[in-house]
Amino acid sequence: MNSYIKEVLERTHKKYSWEHEFLQAATEVLESLNLIIERVPKYKKHRILERITEPERIITFRVPWQDDRGEIRVNTGYRVEFNSTLGPYKGGLRFHPSVTLSGLKFLGFEQTFKNSLTGLPIGGGKGGSDFNVTGRSDNEVMRFCQSFMNELYRHVGPDTDVPAGDIGVGGREIGYLFGQYKKLVNRFEGWITGKGLNWGGSLIRPEATGFGAIYFAEEMLKMKNDTLEGKTLAVSGFGNVAWGCALKASELGAKIIAISGPDGFVYDKDGIIGEKIDYMLKMRASGKDIVEDYVKKFSSAEFFPGKRPWGLNCDIALPCAIQNELDENDAKELTKNQCKMVIEVSNMGCTPEAIQIFQQNNIPFAPGKAANAGGVATSGLEMSQNSMRLKWDKNEVDAKLKNIMINIHNNCIEAADEYSFTGDYISGANIAGFKKVADAMIEQGLV
Ligand code: GLU
């Protein structure tokens, strides 16, 4: 390993020894920059690695709210404003009991490179709270969102920091957050994306992460003179992202055969197509956070409690749920079952050991920061529409999204060819994302 990279990694590990997820992400990115750091001395001269691994600003705050029984509850709110070199901080808000500062630092760090890859003028950030949406009434969620905004509003804005949804933050939460911001600042502005279609949201935004991942898969297959036609796909999760994948995959002649939830996974031998895709939305809207109900409705399906879908025979695996959801054993299972390709749609969905297994077995692997960039890219398109006070039609947004995903794919390939080895999408994404941010940081001076 290059000595400068080694030095920075050692120092970061020592300084933030308890931030496991952040360290995992920083290690993965920095280790893949070996050749570019060796060849381009200005990055060391300007101490870019130390600067790029340190968030520009972190805000943490108390979120007090009252539940329906009148009990007072207190959660922690966060916003990690990681890097604003390429544009306003941009990245989702996650409401989930697993949310910690380490997790949000990893996500904000990843977001910086992902957003750079989109080619749009957006920096990187992430935020959220350890609040658990599951089982809460609409009123409780509204009161929580309002309290969260009572602090967050002063740190965000259309030219400062533009949050969006993520796990636990969908259309309902974005509505409540938006309403409270508008009330507090007395301005109707596009400071958050994923808004309702009647009040500034973009068409295709709900589908975008899933659509983008499938477009990326198409490009990877093209490199092998192959297409999605007839392929079987196993997906984890059953939220927006998995739903978007199912819609686009079935349109392109592929078949999703599995989805999963915290309770287990569903295998549908006939594929999740047509009304079954719409049913995914109904399950999500029920607020129960389980997938078992699917088998009560469709007899072609079987439910496997407590299991993940990686033991199935499938052509392509798409982890779409949460970080580190696919481990070494899952990777061995997929390899044994002749899986041909893995598209990581969740952020850092695969453990480093799992990725190693895929690499050893020459299974093409797309990292989340490239494959799932369609979501934030379409958020960028929502920001453009808000600034212009215009609304593009579905086809226009979809065509732009597709074009962005093709460019990301090609930039990964080119960067890997130049500074790593052919077909290494992980290094390709890290290098292509890094180069733009690092060069712009140097151009903007020591700030
Ligand atoms: N949470 C999504 C992501 O991880 C979307 C972020 C956004 O649209 O700003 O990229």
PDB file of N, CA and C and ligand atoms in Angstrom, residues 79 89-94 107 111 114-115 122-123 125-126 162-167 169 192-194 205 209 241 345-347 368 372-380 382-383, ligand 1:
ATOM      1  N   ARG A  79     -27.057  15.707  11.396  1.00  0.00           N
ATOM      2  CA  ARG A  79     -26.798  15.994   9.990  1.00  0.00           C
ATOM      3  C   ARG A  79     -25.282  16.060   9.832  1.00  0.00           C
ATOM      4  N   TYR A  89     -24.464  20.426   0.140  1.00  0.00           N
ATOM      5  CA  TYR A  89     -24.503  19.073   0.698  1.00  0.00           C
ATOM      6  C   TYR A  89     -25.784  18.417   0.215  1.00  0.00           C
ATOM      7  N   LYS A  90     -25.694  17.134  -0.145  1.00  0.00           N
ATOM      8  CA  LYS A  90     -26.890  16.441  -0.648  1.00  0.00           C
ATOM      9  C   LYS A  90     -26.842  14.999  -0.202  1.00  0.00           C
ATOM     10  N   GLY A  91     -27.942  14.522   0.351  1.00  0.00           N
ATOM     11  CA  GLY A  91     -28.028  13.133   0.792  1.00  0.00           C
ATOM     12  C   GLY A  91     -29.206  12.973   1.719  1.00  0.00           C
ATOM     13  N   GLY A  92     -29.627  11.733   1.892  1.00  0.00           N
ATOM     14  CA  GLY A  92     -30.879  11.460   2.574  1.00  0.00           C
ATOM     15  C   GLY A  92     -30.853  11.610   4.080  1.00  0.00           C
ATOM     16  N   LEU A  93     -32.049  11.481   4.643  1.00  0.00           N
ATOM     17  CA  LEU A  93     -32.249  11.401   6.088  1.00  0.00           C
ATOM     18  C   LEU A  93     -32.728   9.986   6.384  1.00  0.00           C
ATOM     19  N   ARG A  94     -32.106   9.330   7.354  1.00  0.00           N
ATOM     20  CA  ARG A  94     -32.498   7.971   7.727  1.00  0.00           C
ATOM     21  C   ARG A  94     -33.101   7.982   9.126  1.00  0.00           C
ATOM     22  N   LEU A 107     -22.129   6.961   5.581  1.00  0.00           N
ATOM     23  CA  LEU A 107     -23.052   7.244   4.479  1.00  0.00           C
ATOM     24  C   LEU A 107     -22.749   8.596   3.830  1.00  0.00           C
ATOM     25  N   GLN A 111     -21.578   9.161   0.065  1.00  0.00           N
ATOM     26  CA  GLN A 111     -22.436  10.051  -0.726  1.00  0.00           C
ATOM     27  C   GLN A 111     -21.604  11.071  -1.495  1.00  0.00           C
ATOM     28  N   LYS A 114     -20.386   9.246  -4.517  1.00  0.00           N
ATOM     29  CA  LYS A 114     -21.536   8.886  -5.353  1.00  0.00           C
ATOM     30  C   LYS A 114     -22.059  10.113  -6.097  1.00  0.00           C
ATOM     31  N   ASN A 115     -22.230  11.208  -5.360  1.00  0.00           N
ATOM     32  CA  ASN A 115     -22.787  12.410  -5.964  1.00  0.00           C
ATOM     33  C   ASN A 115     -21.838  12.983  -7.016  1.00  0.00           C
ATOM     34  N   ILE A 122     -23.625  18.576  -6.954  1.00  0.00           N
ATOM     35  CA  ILE A 122     -24.094  18.288  -5.604  1.00  0.00           C
ATOM     36  C   ILE A 122     -22.961  17.744  -4.736  1.00  0.00           C
ATOM     37  N   GLY A 123     -22.855  18.282  -3.515  1.00  0.00           N
ATOM     38  CA  GLY A 123     -21.880  17.799  -2.546  1.00  0.00           C
ATOM     39  C   GLY A 123     -22.452  16.597  -1.802  1.00  0.00           C
ATOM     40  N   GLY A 125     -23.726  14.660   1.892  1.00  0.00           N
ATOM     41  CA  GLY A 125     -24.149  14.767   3.290  1.00  0.00           C
ATOM     42  C   GLY A 125     -25.097  13.638   3.633  1.00  0.00           C
ATOM     43  N   LYS A 126     -25.403  13.482   4.879  1.00  0.00           N
ATOM     44  CA  LYS A 126     -26.365  12.463   5.313  1.00  0.00           C
ATOM     45  C   LYS A 126     -26.843  12.838   6.701  1.00  0.00           C
ATOM     46  N   VAL A 162     -29.297  20.045   0.988  1.00  0.00           N
ATOM     47  CA  VAL A 162     -30.586  19.582   0.464  1.00  0.00           C
ATOM     48  C   VAL A 162     -30.798  18.106   0.815  1.00  0.00           C
ATOM     49  N   PRO A 163     -31.456  17.815   1.938  1.00  0.00           N
ATOM     50  CA  PRO A 163     -31.708  16.417   2.315  1.00  0.00           C
ATOM     51  C   PRO A 163     -32.724  15.734   1.387  1.00  0.00           C
ATOM     52  N   ALA A 164     -33.012  14.488   1.680  1.00  0.00           N
ATOM     53  CA  ALA A 164     -33.990  13.702   0.918  1.00  0.00           C
ATOM     54  C   ALA A 164     -34.413  12.555   1.820  1.00  0.00           C
ATOM     55  N   GLY A 165     -35.107  11.576   1.257  1.00  0.00           N
ATOM     56  CA  GLY A 165     -35.482  10.400   2.030  1.00  0.00           C
ATOM     57  C   GLY A 165     -34.367   9.366   2.068  1.00  0.00           C
ATOM     58  N   ASP A 166     -34.563   8.372   2.885  1.00  0.00           N
ATOM     59  CA  ASP A 166     -33.703   7.191   2.951  1.00  0.00           C
ATOM     60  C   ASP A 166     -34.523   6.165   3.746  1.00  0.00           C
ATOM     61  N   ILE A 167     -33.896   5.192   4.365  1.00  0.00           N
ATOM     62  CA  ILE A 167     -34.658   4.203   5.133  1.00  0.00           C
ATOM     63  C   ILE A 167     -35.506   4.918   6.200  1.00  0.00           C
ATOM     64  N   VAL A 169     -37.694   7.171   5.848  1.00  0.00           N
ATOM     65  CA  VAL A 169     -38.152   8.513   5.451  1.00  0.00           C
ATOM     66  C   VAL A 169     -38.676   8.434   4.020  1.00  0.00           C
ATOM     67  N   ILE A 192     -35.505  20.262   0.004  1.00  0.00           N
ATOM     68  CA  ILE A 192     -35.509  18.798   0.215  1.00  0.00           C
ATOM     69  C   ILE A 192     -36.022  18.172  -1.076  1.00  0.00           C
ATOM     70  N   THR A 193     -35.579  16.948  -1.387  1.00  0.00           N
ATOM     71  CA  THR A 193     -36.090  16.271  -2.590  1.00  0.00           C
ATOM     72  C   THR A 193     -36.869  15.016  -2.195  1.00  0.00           C
ATOM     73  N   GLY A 194     -37.633  14.531  -3.196  1.00  0.00           N
ATOM     74  CA  GLY A 194     -38.545  13.431  -2.911  1.00  0.00           C
ATOM     75  C   GLY A 194     -39.894  13.991  -2.498  1.00  0.00           C
ATOM     76  N   ARG A 205     -38.887  10.125  -9.438  1.00  0.00           N
ATOM     77  CA  ARG A 205     -38.021  10.087  -8.250  1.00  0.00           C
ATOM     78  C   ARG A 205     -38.269   8.833  -7.394  1.00  0.00           C
ATOM     79  N   THR A 209     -34.018   5.006  -7.875  1.00  0.00           N
ATOM     80  CA  THR A 209     -32.877   4.200  -7.419  1.00  0.00           C
ATOM     81  C   THR A 209     -32.941   2.812  -8.069  1.00  0.00           C
ATOM     82  N   VAL A 241     -36.810   0.934  -3.267  1.00  0.00           N
ATOM     83  CA  VAL A 241     -35.691   0.565  -4.141  1.00  0.00           C
ATOM     84  C   VAL A 241     -35.983  -0.780  -4.808  1.00  0.00           C
ATOM     85  N   VAL A 345     -27.110  -2.571  -4.344  1.00  0.00           N
ATOM     86  CA  VAL A 345     -27.969  -1.396  -4.460  1.00  0.00           C
ATOM     87  C   VAL A 345     -28.075  -0.665  -3.113  1.00  0.00           C
ATOM     88  N   SER A 346     -27.953  -1.420  -2.020  1.00  0.00           N
ATOM     89  CA  SER A 346     -27.870  -0.752  -0.713  1.00  0.00           C
ATOM     90  C   SER A 346     -26.475  -0.126  -0.601  1.00  0.00           C
ATOM     91  N   ASN A 347     -26.331   0.866   0.277  1.00  0.00           N
ATOM     92  CA  ASN A 347     -25.024   1.477   0.487  1.00  0.00           C
ATOM     93  C   ASN A 347     -24.153   0.525   1.302  1.00  0.00           C
ATOM     94  N   GLY A 368     -22.350  -0.062  -4.452  1.00  0.00           N
ATOM     95  CA  GLY A 368     -23.531   0.771  -4.247  1.00  0.00           C
ATOM     96  C   GLY A 368     -23.365   2.195  -4.738  1.00  0.00           C
ATOM     97  N   ASN A 372     -26.381   2.571  -7.143  1.00  0.00           N
ATOM     98  CA  ASN A 372     -27.605   3.175  -6.579  1.00  0.00           C
ATOM     99  C   ASN A 372     -27.655   4.694  -6.757  1.00  0.00           C
ATOM    100  N   ALA A 373     -26.751   5.216  -7.581  1.00  0.00           N
ATOM    101  CA  ALA A 373     -26.661   6.680  -7.729  1.00  0.00           C
ATOM    102  C   ALA A 373     -27.862   7.284  -8.466  1.00  0.00           C
ATOM    103  N   GLY A 374     -28.703   6.438  -9.051  1.00  0.00           N
ATOM    104  CA  GLY A 374     -29.856   6.952  -9.789  1.00  0.00           C
ATOM    105  C   GLY A 374     -30.824   7.722  -8.904  1.00  0.00           C
ATOM    106  N   GLY A 375     -30.897   7.352  -7.630  1.00  0.00           N
ATOM    107  CA  GLY A 375     -31.799   8.038  -6.708  1.00  0.00           C
ATOM    108  C   GLY A 375     -31.376   9.474  -6.505  1.00  0.00           C
ATOM    109  N   VAL A 376     -30.146   9.634  -6.077  1.00  0.00           N
ATOM    110  CA  VAL A 376     -29.693  11.003  -5.818  1.00  0.00           C
ATOM    111  C   VAL A 376     -29.573  11.798  -7.132  1.00  0.00           C
ATOM    112  N   ALA A 377     -29.270  11.118  -8.227  1.00  0.00           N
ATOM    113  CA  ALA A 377     -29.181  11.817  -9.516  1.00  0.00           C
ATOM    114  C   ALA A 377     -30.547  12.431  -9.856  1.00  0.00           C
ATOM    115  N   THR A 378     -31.601  11.651  -9.626  1.00  0.00           N
ATOM    116  CA  THR A 378     -32.933  12.174  -9.937  1.00  0.00           C
ATOM    117  C   THR A 378     -33.331  13.255  -8.934  1.00  0.00           C
ATOM    118  N   SER A 379     -32.796  13.169  -7.716  1.00  0.00           N
ATOM    119  CA  SER A 379     -32.972  14.282  -6.774  1.00  0.00           C
ATOM    120  C   SER A 379     -32.323  15.544  -7.347  1.00  0.00           C
ATOM    121  N   GLY A 380     -31.152  15.377  -7.960  1.00  0.00           N
ATOM    122  CA  GLY A 380     -30.479  16.508  -8.609  1.00  0.00           C
ATOM    123  C   GLY A 380     -31.362  17.080  -9.713  1.00  0.00           C
ATOM    124  N   GLU A 382     -34.590  16.914  -9.727  1.00  0.00           N
ATOM    125  CA  GLU A 382     -35.693  17.602  -9.031  1.00  0.00           C
ATOM    126  C   GLU A 382     -35.248  19.021  -8.648  1.00  0.00           C
ATOM    127  N   MET A 383     -34.001  19.157  -8.192  1.00  0.00           N
ATOM    128  CA  MET A 383     -33.482  20.487  -7.833  1.00  0.00           C
ATOM    129  C   MET A 383     -33.448  21.404  -9.059  1.00  0.00           C
TER     130      MET A 383
HETATM  131  N1  GLU B   1     -30.851   8.279   0.279  1.00  0.00           N
HETATM  132  C1  GLU B   1     -30.546   8.179  -1.112  1.00  0.00           C
HETATM  133  C2  GLU B   1     -29.091   7.801  -1.306  1.00  0.00           C
HETATM  134  O1  GLU B   1     -28.547   7.056  -0.502  1.00  0.00           O
HETATM  135  C3  GLU B   1     -30.976   9.403  -1.879  1.00  0.00           C
HETATM  136  C4  GLU B   1     -30.324  10.676  -1.472  1.00  0.00           C
HETATM  137  C5  GLU B   1     -30.868  11.918  -2.182  1.00  0.00           C
HETATM  138  O2  GLU B   1     -31.743  11.785  -3.027  1.00  0.00           O
HETATM  139  O3  GLU B   1     -30.378  12.997  -1.850  1.00  0.00           O
HETATM  140  O4  GLU B   1     -28.428   8.142  -2.244  1.00  0.00           O
END
